[in-house]
XYZ file of N, CA and C in Angstrom:
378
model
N 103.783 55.755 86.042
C 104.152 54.484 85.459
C 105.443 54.640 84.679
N 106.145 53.374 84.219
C 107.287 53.476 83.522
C 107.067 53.577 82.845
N 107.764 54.667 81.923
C 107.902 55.394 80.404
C 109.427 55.337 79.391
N 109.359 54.820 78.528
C 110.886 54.536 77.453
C 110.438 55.202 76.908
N 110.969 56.227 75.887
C 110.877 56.948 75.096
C 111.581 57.243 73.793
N 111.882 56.681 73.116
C 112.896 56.520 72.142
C 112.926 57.942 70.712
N 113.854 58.200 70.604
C 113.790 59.466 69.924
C 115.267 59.100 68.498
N 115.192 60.278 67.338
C 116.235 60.347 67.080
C 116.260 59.388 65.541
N 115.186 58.717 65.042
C 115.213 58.008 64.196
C 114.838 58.897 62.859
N 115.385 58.044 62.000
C 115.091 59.255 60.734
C 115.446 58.720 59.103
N 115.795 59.147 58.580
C 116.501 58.403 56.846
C 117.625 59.354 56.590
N 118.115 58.175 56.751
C 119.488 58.901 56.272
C 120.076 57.620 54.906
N 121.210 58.135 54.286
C 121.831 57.703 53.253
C 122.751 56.195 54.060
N 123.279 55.586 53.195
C 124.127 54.842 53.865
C 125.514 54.816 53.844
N 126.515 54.588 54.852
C 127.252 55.568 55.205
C 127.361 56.438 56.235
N 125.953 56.861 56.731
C 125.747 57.976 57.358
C 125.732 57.226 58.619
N 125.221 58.793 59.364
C 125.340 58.419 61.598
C 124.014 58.908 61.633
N 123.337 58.782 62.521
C 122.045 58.757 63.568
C 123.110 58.380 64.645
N 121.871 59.373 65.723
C 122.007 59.036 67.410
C 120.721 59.014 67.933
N 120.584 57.852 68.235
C 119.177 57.027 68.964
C 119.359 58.170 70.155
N 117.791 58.392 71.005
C 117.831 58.464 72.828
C 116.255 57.940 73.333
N 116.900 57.697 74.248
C 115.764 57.044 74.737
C 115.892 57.613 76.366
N 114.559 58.249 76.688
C 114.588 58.793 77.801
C 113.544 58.214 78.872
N 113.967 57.592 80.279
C 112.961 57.047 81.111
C 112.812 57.615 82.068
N 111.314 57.129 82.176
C 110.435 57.998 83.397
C 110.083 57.253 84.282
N 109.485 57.264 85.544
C 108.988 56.345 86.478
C 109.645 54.998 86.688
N 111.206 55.548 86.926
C 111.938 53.899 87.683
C 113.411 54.458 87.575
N 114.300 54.116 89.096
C 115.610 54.705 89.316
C 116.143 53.997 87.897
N 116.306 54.906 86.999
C 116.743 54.470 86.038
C 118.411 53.754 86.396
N 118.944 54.338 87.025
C 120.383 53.781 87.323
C 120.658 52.288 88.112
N 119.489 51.721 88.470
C 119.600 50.116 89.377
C 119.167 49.208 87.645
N 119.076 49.903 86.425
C 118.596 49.052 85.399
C 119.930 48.718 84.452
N 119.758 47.694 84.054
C 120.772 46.788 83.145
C 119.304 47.516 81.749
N 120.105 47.952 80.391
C 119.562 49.114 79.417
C 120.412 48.079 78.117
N 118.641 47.914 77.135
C 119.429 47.501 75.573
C 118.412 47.936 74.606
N 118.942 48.214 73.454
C 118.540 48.288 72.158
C 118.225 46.933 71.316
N 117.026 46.908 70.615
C 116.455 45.510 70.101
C 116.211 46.704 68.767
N 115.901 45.726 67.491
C 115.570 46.620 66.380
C 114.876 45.399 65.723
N 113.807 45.751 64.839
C 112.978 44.908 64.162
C 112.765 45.242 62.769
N 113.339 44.740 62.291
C 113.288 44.920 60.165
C 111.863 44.115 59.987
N 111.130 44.612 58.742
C 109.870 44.334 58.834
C 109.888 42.884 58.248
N 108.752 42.291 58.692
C 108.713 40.568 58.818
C 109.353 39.815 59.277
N 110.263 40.670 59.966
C 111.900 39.952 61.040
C 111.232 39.864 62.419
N 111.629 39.300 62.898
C 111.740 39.353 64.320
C 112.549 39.990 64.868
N 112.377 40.333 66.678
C 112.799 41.664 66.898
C 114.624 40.523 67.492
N 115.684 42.069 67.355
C 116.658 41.440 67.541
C 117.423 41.977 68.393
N 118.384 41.805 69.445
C 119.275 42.445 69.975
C 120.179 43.035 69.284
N 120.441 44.274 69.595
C 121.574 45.173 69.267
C 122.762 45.107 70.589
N 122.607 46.191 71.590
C 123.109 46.271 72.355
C 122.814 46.563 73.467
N 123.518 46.430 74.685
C 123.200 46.644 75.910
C 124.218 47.070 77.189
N 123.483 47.707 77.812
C 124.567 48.445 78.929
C 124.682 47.790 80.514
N 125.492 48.223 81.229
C 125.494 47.726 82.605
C 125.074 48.914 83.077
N 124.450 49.185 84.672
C 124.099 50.256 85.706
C 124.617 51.374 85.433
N 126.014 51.014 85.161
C 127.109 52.178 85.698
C 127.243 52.647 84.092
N 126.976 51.964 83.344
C 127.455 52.571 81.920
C 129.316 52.238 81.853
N 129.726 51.256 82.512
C 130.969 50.566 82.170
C 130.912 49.506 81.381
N 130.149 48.624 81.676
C 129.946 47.452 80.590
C 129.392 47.655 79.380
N 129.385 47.340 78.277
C 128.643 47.061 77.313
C 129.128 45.992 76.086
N 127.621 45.303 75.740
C 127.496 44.323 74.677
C 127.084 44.909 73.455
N 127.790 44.294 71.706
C 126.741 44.433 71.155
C 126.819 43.080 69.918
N 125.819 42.934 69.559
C 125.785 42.378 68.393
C 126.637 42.095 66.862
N 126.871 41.218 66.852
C 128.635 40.862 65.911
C 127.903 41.917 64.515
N 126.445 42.327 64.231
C 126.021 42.684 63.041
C 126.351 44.350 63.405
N 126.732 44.880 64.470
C 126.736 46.676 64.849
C 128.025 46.714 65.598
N 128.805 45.576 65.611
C 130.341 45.285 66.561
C 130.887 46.387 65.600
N 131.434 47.977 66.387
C 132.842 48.634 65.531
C 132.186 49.419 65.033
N 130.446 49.592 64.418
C 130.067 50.436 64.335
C 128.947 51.546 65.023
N 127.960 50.831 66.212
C 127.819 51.064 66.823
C 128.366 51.589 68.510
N 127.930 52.733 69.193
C 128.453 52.781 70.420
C 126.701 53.058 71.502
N 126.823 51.906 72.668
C 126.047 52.592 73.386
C 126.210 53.160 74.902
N 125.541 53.967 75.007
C 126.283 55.516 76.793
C 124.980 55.390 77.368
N 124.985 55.813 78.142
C 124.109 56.406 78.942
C 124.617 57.708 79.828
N 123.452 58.232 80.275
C 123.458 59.562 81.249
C 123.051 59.395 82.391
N 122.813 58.742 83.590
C 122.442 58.098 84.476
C 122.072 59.656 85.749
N 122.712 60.685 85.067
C 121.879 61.943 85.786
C 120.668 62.591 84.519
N 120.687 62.353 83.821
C 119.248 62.566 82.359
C 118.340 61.405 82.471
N 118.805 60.466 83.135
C 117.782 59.238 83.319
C 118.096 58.659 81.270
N 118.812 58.778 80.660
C 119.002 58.973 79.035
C 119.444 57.867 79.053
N 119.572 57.443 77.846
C 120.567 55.938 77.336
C 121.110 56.585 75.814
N 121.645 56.389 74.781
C 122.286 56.739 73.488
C 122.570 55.284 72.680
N 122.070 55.397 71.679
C 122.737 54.789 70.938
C 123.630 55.515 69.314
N 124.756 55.761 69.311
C 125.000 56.238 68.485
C 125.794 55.158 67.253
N 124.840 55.412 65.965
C 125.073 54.698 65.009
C 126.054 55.244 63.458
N 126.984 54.484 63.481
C 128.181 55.094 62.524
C 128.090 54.056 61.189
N 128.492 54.444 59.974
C 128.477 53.913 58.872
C 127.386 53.119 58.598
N 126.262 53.587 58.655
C 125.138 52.891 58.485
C 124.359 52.297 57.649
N 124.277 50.769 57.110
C 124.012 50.242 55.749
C 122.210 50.300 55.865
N 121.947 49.605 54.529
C 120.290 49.359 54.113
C 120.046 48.634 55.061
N 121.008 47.395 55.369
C 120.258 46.457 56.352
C 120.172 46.372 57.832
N 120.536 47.815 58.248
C 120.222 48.325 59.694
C 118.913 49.145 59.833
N 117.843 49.165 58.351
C 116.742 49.800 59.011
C 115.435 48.624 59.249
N 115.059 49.807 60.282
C 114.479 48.498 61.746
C 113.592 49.617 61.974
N 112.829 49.146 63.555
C 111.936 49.897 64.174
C 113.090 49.665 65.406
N 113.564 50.407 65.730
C 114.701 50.469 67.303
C 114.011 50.799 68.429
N 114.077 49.943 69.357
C 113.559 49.869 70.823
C 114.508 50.089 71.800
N 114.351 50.836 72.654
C 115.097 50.486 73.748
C 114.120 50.023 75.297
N 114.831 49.273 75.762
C 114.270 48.556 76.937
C 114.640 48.308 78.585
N 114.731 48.081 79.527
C 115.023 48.058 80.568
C 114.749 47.032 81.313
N 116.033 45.963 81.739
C 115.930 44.778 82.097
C 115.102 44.369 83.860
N 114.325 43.223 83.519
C 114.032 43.147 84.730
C 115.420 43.081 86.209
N 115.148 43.590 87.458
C 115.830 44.088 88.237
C 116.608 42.638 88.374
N 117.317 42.611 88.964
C 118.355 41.305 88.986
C 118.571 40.232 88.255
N 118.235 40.356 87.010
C 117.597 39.465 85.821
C 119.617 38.692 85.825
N 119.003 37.645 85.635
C 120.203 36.946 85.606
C 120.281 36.115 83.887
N 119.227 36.462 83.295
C 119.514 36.069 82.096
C 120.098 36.969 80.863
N 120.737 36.305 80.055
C 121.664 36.884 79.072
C 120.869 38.532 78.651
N 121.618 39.099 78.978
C 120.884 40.542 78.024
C 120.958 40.342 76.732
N 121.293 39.887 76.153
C 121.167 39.876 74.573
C 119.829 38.794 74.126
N 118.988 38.646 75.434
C 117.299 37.703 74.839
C 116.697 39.135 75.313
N 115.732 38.662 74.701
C 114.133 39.723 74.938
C 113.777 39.680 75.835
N 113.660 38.270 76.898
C 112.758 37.984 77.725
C 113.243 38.554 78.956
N 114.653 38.526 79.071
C 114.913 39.564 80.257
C 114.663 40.722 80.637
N 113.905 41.233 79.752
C 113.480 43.011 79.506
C 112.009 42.691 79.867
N 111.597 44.060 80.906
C 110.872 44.324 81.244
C 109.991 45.274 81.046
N 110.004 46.597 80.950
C 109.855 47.627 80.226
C 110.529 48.008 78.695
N 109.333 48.954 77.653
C 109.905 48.387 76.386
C 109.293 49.736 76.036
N 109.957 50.723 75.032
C 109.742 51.904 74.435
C 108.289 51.732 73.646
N 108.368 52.693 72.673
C 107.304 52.230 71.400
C 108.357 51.810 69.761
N 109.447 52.511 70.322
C 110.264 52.182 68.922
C 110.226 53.782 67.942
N 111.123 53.887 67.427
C 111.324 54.652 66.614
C 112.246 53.976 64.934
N 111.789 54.649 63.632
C 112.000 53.909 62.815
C 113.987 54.604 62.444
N 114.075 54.001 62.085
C 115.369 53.851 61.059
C 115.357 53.547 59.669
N 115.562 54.143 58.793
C 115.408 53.991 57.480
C 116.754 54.196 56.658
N 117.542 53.424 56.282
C 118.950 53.869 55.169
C 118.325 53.339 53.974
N 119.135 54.359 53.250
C 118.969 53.965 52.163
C 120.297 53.695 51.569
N 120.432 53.016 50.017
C 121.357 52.374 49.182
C 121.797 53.556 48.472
């Protein structure tokens, strides 16, 4: 079965970098359109960012625009999110996900995602 795996979360100061990974199992990972959602507690979950097949395209969110970057490894089956200058109000539970196959709706909704990690936390502090 399909497996997301999200790794890499932790507490750090703010200011600081984390690098998300998220590793998938059971599906040519490379025919998938790949995003990051993060959920601050009593928030709803939100788009971060998201990749194309090839790892040429990518979106992200005007709140991680400049400080976030997201890659993938498309021979690791891997995705990355690497997070730079990182404030209080980027800690979340971070997901990464994998869009349904020809999904023609906006990657930056939920509902286009099909497969969904368990999340790993993020914690900055002030």
């Amino acid at each position: 079965q399909v497996q997301l795996v999200e790794s890499g979360g932790g507490l750090v100061q703010a200011g600081g970098s984390l690098r998300l990974s998220c590793a998938a199992s059971g599906l040519t990972f490379s025919r998938y359109r790949m995003g990051w959602f993060r959920q601050a507690p009593g928030k709803e979950r939100d788009f971060v960012a998201a990749i194309s097949q090839s790892g040429g395209s990518t979106g992200y969110a005007d709140s991680v625009k400049g400080r976030f970057t997201m890659s993938r490894d498309n021979a690791k089956n891997t995705m990355y999110l690497q997070m730079n200058s990182l404030k209080p109000e980027d800690t979340a539970v971070y997901f990464c996900a994998a869009e349904f196959l020809g999904s023609t709706i906006s990657w930056g909704l939920e509902k286009g995602y099909h497969y969904w990690g368990q999340g790993t936390q993020v914690t900055v502090s002030s």
